[in-house]
mmCIF file of C-alpha atoms in Angstrom:
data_model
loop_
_atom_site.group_PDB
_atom_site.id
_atom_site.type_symbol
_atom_site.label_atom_id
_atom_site.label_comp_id
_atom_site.label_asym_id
_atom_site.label_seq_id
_atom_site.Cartn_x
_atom_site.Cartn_y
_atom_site.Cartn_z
ATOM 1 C CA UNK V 17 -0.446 24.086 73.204
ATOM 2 C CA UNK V 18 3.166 24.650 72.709
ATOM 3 C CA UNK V 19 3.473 22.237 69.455
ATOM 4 C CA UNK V 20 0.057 23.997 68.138
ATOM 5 C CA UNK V 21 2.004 27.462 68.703
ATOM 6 C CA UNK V 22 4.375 26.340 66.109
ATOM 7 C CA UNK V 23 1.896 24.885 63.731
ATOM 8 C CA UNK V 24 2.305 21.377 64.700
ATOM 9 C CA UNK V 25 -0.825 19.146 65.723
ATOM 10 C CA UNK V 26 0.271 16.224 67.763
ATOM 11 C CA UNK V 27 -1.788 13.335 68.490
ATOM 12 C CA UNK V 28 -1.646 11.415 72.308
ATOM 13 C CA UNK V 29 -1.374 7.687 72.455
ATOM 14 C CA UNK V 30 -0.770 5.535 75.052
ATOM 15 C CA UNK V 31 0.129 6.480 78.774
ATOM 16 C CA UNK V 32 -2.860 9.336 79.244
ATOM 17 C CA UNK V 33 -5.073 8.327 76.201
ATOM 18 C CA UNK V 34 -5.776 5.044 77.796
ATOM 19 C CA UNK V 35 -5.204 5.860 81.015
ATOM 20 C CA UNK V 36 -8.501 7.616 81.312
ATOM 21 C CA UNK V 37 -10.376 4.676 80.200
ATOM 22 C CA UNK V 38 -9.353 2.615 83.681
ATOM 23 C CA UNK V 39 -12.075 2.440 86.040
ATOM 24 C CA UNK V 40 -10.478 4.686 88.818
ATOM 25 C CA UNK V 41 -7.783 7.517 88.434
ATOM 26 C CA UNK V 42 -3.846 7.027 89.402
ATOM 27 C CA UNK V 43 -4.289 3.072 88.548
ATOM 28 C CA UNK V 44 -2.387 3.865 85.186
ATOM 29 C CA UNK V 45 0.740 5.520 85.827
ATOM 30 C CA UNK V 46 2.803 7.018 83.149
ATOM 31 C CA UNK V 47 6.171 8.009 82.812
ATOM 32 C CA UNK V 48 6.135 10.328 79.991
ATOM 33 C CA UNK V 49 4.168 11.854 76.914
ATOM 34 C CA UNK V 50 3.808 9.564 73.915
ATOM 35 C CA UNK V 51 3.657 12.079 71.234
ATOM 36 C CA UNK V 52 3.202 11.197 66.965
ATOM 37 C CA UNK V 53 3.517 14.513 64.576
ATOM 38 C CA UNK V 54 3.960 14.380 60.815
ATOM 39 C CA UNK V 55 7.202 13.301 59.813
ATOM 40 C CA UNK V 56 7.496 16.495 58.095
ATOM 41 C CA UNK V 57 7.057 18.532 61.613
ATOM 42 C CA UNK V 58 9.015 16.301 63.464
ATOM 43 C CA UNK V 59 12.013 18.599 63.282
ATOM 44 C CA UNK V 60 9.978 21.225 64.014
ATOM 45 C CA UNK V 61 8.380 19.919 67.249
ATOM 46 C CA UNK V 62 11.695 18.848 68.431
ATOM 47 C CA UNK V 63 12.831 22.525 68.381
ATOM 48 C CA UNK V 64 10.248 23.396 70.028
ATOM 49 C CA UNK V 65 9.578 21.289 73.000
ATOM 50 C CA UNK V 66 14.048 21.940 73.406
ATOM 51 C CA UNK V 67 13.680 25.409 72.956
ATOM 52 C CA UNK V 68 10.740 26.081 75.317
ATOM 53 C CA UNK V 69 11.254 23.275 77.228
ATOM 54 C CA UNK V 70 8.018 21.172 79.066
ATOM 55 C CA UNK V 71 6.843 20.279 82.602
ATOM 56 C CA UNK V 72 6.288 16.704 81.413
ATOM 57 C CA UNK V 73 8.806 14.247 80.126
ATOM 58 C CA UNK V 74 8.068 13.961 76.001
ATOM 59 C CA UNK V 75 8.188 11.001 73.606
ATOM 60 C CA UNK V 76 7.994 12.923 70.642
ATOM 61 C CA UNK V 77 7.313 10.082 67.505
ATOM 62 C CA UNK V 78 8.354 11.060 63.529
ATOM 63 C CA UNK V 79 4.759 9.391 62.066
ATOM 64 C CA UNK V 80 3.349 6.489 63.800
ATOM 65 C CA UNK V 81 5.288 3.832 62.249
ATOM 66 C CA UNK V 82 7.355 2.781 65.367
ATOM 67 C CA UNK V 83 3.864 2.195 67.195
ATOM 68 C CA UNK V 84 2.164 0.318 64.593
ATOM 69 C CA UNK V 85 1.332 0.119 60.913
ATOM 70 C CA UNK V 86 -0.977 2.868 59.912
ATOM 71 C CA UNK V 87 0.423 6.345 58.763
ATOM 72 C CA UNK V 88 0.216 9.146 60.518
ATOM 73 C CA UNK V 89 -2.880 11.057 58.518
ATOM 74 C CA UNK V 90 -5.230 7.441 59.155
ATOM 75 C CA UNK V 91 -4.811 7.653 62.294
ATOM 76 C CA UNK V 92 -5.703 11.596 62.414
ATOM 77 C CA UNK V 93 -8.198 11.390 59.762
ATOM 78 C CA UNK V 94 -10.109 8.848 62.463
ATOM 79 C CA UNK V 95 -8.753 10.883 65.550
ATOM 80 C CA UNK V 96 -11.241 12.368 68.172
ATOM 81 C CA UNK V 97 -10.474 15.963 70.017
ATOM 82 C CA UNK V 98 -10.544 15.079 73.842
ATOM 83 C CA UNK V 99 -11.249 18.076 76.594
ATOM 84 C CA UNK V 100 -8.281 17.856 79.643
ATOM 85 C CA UNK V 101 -9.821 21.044 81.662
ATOM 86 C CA UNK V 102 -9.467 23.940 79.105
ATOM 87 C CA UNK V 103 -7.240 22.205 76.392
ATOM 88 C CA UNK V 104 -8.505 19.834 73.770
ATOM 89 C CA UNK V 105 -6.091 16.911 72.958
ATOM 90 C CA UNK V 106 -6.334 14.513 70.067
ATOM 91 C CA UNK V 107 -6.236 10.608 70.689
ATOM 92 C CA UNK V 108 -6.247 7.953 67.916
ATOM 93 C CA UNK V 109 -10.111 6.389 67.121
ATOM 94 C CA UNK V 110 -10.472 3.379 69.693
ATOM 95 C CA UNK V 111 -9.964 0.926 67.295
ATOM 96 C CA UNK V 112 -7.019 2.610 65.965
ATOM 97 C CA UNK V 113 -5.499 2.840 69.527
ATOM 98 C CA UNK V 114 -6.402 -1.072 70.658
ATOM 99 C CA UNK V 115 -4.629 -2.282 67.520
ATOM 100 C CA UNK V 116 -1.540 0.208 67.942
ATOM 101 C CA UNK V 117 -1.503 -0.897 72.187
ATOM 102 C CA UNK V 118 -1.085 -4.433 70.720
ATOM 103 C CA UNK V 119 1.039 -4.277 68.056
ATOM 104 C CA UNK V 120 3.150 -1.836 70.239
ATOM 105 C CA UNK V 121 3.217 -4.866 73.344
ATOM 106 C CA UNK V 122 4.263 -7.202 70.623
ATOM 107 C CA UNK V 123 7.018 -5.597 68.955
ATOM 108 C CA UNK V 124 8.359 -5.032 72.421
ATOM 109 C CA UNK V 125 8.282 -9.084 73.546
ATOM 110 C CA UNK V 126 5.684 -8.197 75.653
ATOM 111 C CA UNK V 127 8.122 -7.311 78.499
ATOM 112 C CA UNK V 128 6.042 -4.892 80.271
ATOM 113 C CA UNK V 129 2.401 -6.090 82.517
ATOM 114 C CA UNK V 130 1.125 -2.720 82.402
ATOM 115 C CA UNK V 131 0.816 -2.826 78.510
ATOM 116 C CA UNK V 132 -1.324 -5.818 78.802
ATOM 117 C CA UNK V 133 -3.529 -3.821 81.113
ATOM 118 C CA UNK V 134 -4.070 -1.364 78.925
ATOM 119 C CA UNK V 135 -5.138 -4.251 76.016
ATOM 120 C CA UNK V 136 -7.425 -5.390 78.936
ATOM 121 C CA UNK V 137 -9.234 -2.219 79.369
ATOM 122 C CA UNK V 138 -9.368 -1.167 75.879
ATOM 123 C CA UNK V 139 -11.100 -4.136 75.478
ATOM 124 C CA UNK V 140 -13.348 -3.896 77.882
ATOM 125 C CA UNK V 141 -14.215 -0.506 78.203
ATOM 126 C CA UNK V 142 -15.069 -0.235 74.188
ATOM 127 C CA UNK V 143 -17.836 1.209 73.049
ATOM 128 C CA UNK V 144 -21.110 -0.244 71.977
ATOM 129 C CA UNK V 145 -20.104 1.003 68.214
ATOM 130 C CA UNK V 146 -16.604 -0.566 68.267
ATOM 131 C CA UNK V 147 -15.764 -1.509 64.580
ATOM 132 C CA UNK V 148 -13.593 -4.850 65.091
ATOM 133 C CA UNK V 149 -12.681 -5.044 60.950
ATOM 134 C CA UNK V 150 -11.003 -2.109 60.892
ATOM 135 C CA UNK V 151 -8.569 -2.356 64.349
ATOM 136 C CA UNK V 152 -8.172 -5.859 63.004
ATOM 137 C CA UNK V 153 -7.998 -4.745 59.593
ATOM 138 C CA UNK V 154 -7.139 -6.262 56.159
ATOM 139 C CA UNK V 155 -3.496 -7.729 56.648
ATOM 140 C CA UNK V 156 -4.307 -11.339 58.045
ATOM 141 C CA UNK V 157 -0.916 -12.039 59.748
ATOM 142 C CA UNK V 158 -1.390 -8.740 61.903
ATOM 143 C CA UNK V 159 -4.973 -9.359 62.986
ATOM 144 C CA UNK V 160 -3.447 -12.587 64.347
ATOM 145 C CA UNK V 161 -1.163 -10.423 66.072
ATOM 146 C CA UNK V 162 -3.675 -8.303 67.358
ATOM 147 C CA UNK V 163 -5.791 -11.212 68.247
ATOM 148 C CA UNK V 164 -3.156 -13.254 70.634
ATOM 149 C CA UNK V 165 -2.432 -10.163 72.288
ATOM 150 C CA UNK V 166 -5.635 -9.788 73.502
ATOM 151 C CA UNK V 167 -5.609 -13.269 73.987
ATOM 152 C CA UNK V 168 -3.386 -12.716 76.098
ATOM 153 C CA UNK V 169 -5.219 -10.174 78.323
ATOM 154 C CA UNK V 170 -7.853 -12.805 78.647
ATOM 155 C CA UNK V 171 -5.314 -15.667 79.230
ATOM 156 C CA UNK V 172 -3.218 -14.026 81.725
ATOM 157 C CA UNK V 173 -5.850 -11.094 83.172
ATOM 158 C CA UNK V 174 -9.286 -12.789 82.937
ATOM 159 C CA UNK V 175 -9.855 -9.750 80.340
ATOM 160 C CA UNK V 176 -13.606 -10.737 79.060
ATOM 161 C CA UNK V 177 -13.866 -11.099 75.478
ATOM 162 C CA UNK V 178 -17.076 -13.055 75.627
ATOM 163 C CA UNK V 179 -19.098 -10.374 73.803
ATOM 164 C CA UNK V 180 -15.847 -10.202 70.650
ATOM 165 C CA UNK V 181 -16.055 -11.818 67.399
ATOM 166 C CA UNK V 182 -12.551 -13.490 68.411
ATOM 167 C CA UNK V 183 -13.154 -14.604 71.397
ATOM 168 C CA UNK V 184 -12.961 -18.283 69.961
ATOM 169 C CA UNK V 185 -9.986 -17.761 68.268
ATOM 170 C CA UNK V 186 -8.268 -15.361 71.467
ATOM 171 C CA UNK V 187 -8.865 -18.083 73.464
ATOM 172 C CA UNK V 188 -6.271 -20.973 71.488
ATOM 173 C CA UNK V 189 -3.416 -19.330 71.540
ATOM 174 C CA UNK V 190 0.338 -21.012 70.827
ATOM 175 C CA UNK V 191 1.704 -23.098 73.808
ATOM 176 C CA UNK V 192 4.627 -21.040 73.901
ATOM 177 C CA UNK V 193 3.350 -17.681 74.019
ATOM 178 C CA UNK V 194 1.929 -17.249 77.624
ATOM 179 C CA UNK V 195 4.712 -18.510 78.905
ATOM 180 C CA UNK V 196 7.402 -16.778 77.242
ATOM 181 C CA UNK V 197 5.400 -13.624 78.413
ATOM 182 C CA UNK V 198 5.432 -14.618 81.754
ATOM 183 C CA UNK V 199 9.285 -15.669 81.698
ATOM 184 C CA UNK V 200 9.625 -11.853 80.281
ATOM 185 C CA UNK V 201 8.243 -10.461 83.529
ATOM 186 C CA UNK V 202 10.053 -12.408 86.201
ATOM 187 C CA UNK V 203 13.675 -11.340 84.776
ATOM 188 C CA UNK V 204 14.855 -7.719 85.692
ATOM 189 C CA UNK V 205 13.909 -4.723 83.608
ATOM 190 C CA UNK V 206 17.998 -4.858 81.938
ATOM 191 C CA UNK V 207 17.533 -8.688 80.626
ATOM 192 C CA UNK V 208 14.107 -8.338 79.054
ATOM 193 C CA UNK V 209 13.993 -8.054 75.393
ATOM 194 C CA UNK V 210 14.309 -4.342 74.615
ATOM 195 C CA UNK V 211 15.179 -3.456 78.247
ATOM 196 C CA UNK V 212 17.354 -0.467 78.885
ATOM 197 C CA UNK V 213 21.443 -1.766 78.778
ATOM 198 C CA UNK V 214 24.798 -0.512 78.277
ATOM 199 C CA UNK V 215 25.979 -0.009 74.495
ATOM 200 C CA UNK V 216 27.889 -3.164 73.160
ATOM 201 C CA UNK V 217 30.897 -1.603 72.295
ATOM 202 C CA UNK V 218 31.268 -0.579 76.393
ATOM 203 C CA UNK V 219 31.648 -3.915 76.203
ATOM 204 C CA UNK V 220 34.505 -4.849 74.370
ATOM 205 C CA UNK V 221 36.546 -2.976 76.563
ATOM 206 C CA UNK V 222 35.283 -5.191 79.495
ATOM 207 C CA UNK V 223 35.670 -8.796 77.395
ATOM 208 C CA UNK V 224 34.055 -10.547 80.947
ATOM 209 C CA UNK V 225 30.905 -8.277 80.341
ATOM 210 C CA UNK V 226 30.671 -9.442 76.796
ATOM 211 C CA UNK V 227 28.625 -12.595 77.406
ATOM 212 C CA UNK V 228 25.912 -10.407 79.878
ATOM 213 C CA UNK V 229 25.452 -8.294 76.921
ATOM 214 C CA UNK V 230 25.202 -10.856 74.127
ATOM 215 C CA UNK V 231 22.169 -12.736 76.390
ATOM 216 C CA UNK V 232 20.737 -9.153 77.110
ATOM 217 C CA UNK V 233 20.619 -8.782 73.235
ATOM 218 C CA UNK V 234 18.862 -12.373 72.793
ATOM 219 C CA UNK V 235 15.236 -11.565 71.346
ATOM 220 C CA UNK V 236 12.360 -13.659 73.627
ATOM 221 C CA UNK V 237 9.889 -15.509 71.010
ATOM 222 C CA UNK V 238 7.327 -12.818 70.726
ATOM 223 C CA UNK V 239 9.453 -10.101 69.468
ATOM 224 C CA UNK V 240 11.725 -12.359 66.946
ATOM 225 C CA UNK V 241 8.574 -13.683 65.583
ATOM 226 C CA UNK V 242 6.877 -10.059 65.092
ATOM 227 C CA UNK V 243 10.958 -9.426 63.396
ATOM 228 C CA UNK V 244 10.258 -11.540 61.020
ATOM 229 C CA UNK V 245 6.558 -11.289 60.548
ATOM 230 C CA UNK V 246 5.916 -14.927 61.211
ATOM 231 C CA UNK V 247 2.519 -16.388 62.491
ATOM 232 C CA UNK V 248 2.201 -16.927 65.879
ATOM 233 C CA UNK V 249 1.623 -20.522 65.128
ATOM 234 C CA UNK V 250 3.019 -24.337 67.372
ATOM 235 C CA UNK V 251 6.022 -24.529 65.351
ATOM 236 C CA UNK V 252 9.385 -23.937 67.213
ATOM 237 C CA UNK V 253 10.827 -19.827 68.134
ATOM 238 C CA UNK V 254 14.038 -21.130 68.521
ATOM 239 C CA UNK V 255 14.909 -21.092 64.617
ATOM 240 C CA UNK V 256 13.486 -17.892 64.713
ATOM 241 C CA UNK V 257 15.318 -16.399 67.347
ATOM 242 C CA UNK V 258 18.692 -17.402 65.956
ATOM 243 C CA UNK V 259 17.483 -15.578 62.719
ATOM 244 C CA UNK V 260 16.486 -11.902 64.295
ATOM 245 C CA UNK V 261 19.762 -12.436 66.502
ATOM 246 C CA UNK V 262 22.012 -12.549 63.737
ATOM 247 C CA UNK V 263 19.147 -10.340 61.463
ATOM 248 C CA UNK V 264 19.739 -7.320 64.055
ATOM 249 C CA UNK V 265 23.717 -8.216 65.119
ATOM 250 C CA UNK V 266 24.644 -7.787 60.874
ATOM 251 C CA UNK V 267 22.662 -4.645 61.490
ATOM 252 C CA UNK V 268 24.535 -3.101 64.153
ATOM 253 C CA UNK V 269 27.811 -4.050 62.740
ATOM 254 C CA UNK V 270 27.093 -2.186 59.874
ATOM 255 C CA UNK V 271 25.948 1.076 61.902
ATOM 256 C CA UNK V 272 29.540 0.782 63.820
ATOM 257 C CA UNK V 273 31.018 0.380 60.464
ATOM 258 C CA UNK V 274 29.436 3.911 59.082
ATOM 259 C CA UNK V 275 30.065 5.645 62.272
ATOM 260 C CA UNK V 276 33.619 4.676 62.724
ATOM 261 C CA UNK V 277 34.031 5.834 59.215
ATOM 262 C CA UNK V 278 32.529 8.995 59.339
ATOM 263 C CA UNK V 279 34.725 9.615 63.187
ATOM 264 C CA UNK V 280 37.733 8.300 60.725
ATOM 265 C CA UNK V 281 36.793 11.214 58.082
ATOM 266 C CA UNK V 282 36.296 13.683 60.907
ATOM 267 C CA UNK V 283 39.819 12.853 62.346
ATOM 268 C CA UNK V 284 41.276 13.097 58.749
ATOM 269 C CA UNK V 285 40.063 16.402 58.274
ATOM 270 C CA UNK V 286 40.582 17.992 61.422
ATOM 271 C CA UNK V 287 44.459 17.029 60.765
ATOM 272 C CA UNK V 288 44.499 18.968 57.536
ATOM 273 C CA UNK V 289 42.970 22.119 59.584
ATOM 274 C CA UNK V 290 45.590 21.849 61.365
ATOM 275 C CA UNK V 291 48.107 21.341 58.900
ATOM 276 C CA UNK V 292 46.891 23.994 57.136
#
């Protein structure tokens, strides 16, 4: 209500939007409010949710981009208006919201077991009308994507996928991949691949903390092959690994090259101010 007081029309995926599909309420927690707008309201909604502030933690999203690979207006074109007491709230179509759920576990390394629950129960829990093309859709290396990760629901959660037209393929997935999913989940939040971890230049101040948060930074074989778009085929991650380690290090040096220039600038010109 707040975001359609200032003209912006958000759409709910994740956390809420698939918690309601599990059999009994409370078994999907969630921590906050995933929230896509148009790119071009983005600055809007931010102003808004600071400026009026919310009861509920918000993940406000510019687009859907970071969640998947559809724009924004697909996935609103296809959206459905869902009734929470007297409020309506638009969710993503459920074939627009499996493929997002398993793109999203993917580009993440798969760290989290709850995400893989949610694959599980989007799967199941799909209606009799479920169009597999399009949350599959036309790129061939993503509907492999899409199609291990729900693989992996049915590898690693019994997730039945009996009644899918993948459920041959879902079923041989890469030797590696269960495993480096499972390897994901028994480390600590801080070492998984896109766990939360203190900024690397805290760390040149503490050289014996540098190695912690170089291995920190090492991406697991699931999210350096989704860096690099590569199939999830038997041929070795460790290649690829080295490649989005150094992709994403070249990166970040060059983001701590542009912001100590512009502190540099800032420094410069607050001298002549005072100068002056």
């Amino acid at each position: 209500m707040l975001l359609r007081s200032a003209g912006v029309e958000p759409l709910l995926v994740k956390g809420w939007a698939i918690a309601r599909h599990y059999p009994e309420p409370g078994l999907r927690p969630f921590g906050d409010l995933d929230l896509c707008v148009r790119p071009q309201d983005y600055e809007a909604a931010q102003l808004t949710l600071d400026a009026t502030g919310c009861a509920y933690p918000v993940d406000l999203h510019c687009g859907a981009d970071t969640l998947g690979d559809r724009s924004f207006e697909e996935l609103l074109e296809r959206s459905t208006l869902v009734r929470i007491d007297d409020v309506e709230i638009r969710v993503p179509a459920p074939e627009d919201h499996l493929r997002i759920l398993c793109l999203h576990l993917l580009r993440h390394g798969g760290v989290r077991p709850l995400w893989l629950c949610d694959i599980a129960v989007a799967v199941e829990r799909r209606s009799p009308g479920f169009d597999w093309h399009l949350c599959l859709g036309e790129d061939p290396r993503r509907a492999e994507w899409v199609t291990c990760a729900i693989g992996l629901a049915h590898r690693l959660l019994g997730a039945a996928i009996d009644d899918t037209p993948l459920a041959s393929q879902a079923r041989h997935l890469p030797a590696w991949l269960a495993p480096a999913v499972l390897r994901g989940w028994s480390e600590p939040l801080g070492h998984r691949a896109g766990g939360p971890y203190e900024a690397i230049s805290e760390s040149f101040r503490r050289p014996w903390k540098l190695a912690e948060a170089l291995r920190e930074r090492w991406p697991n074989p699931i999210r350096a092959s989704v860096d690099l778009r590569a199939p999830f085929n038997a041929f070795p991650r460790l290649p690829l690994q080295l490649a989005s380690y150094f992709s994403r290090s070249a990166q970040y040096a060059k983001r701590l090259a542009v912001t100590g220039l512009a502190t540099r600038e800032n420094r410069a010109t607050e001298s002549k101010r005072h100068v002056t």
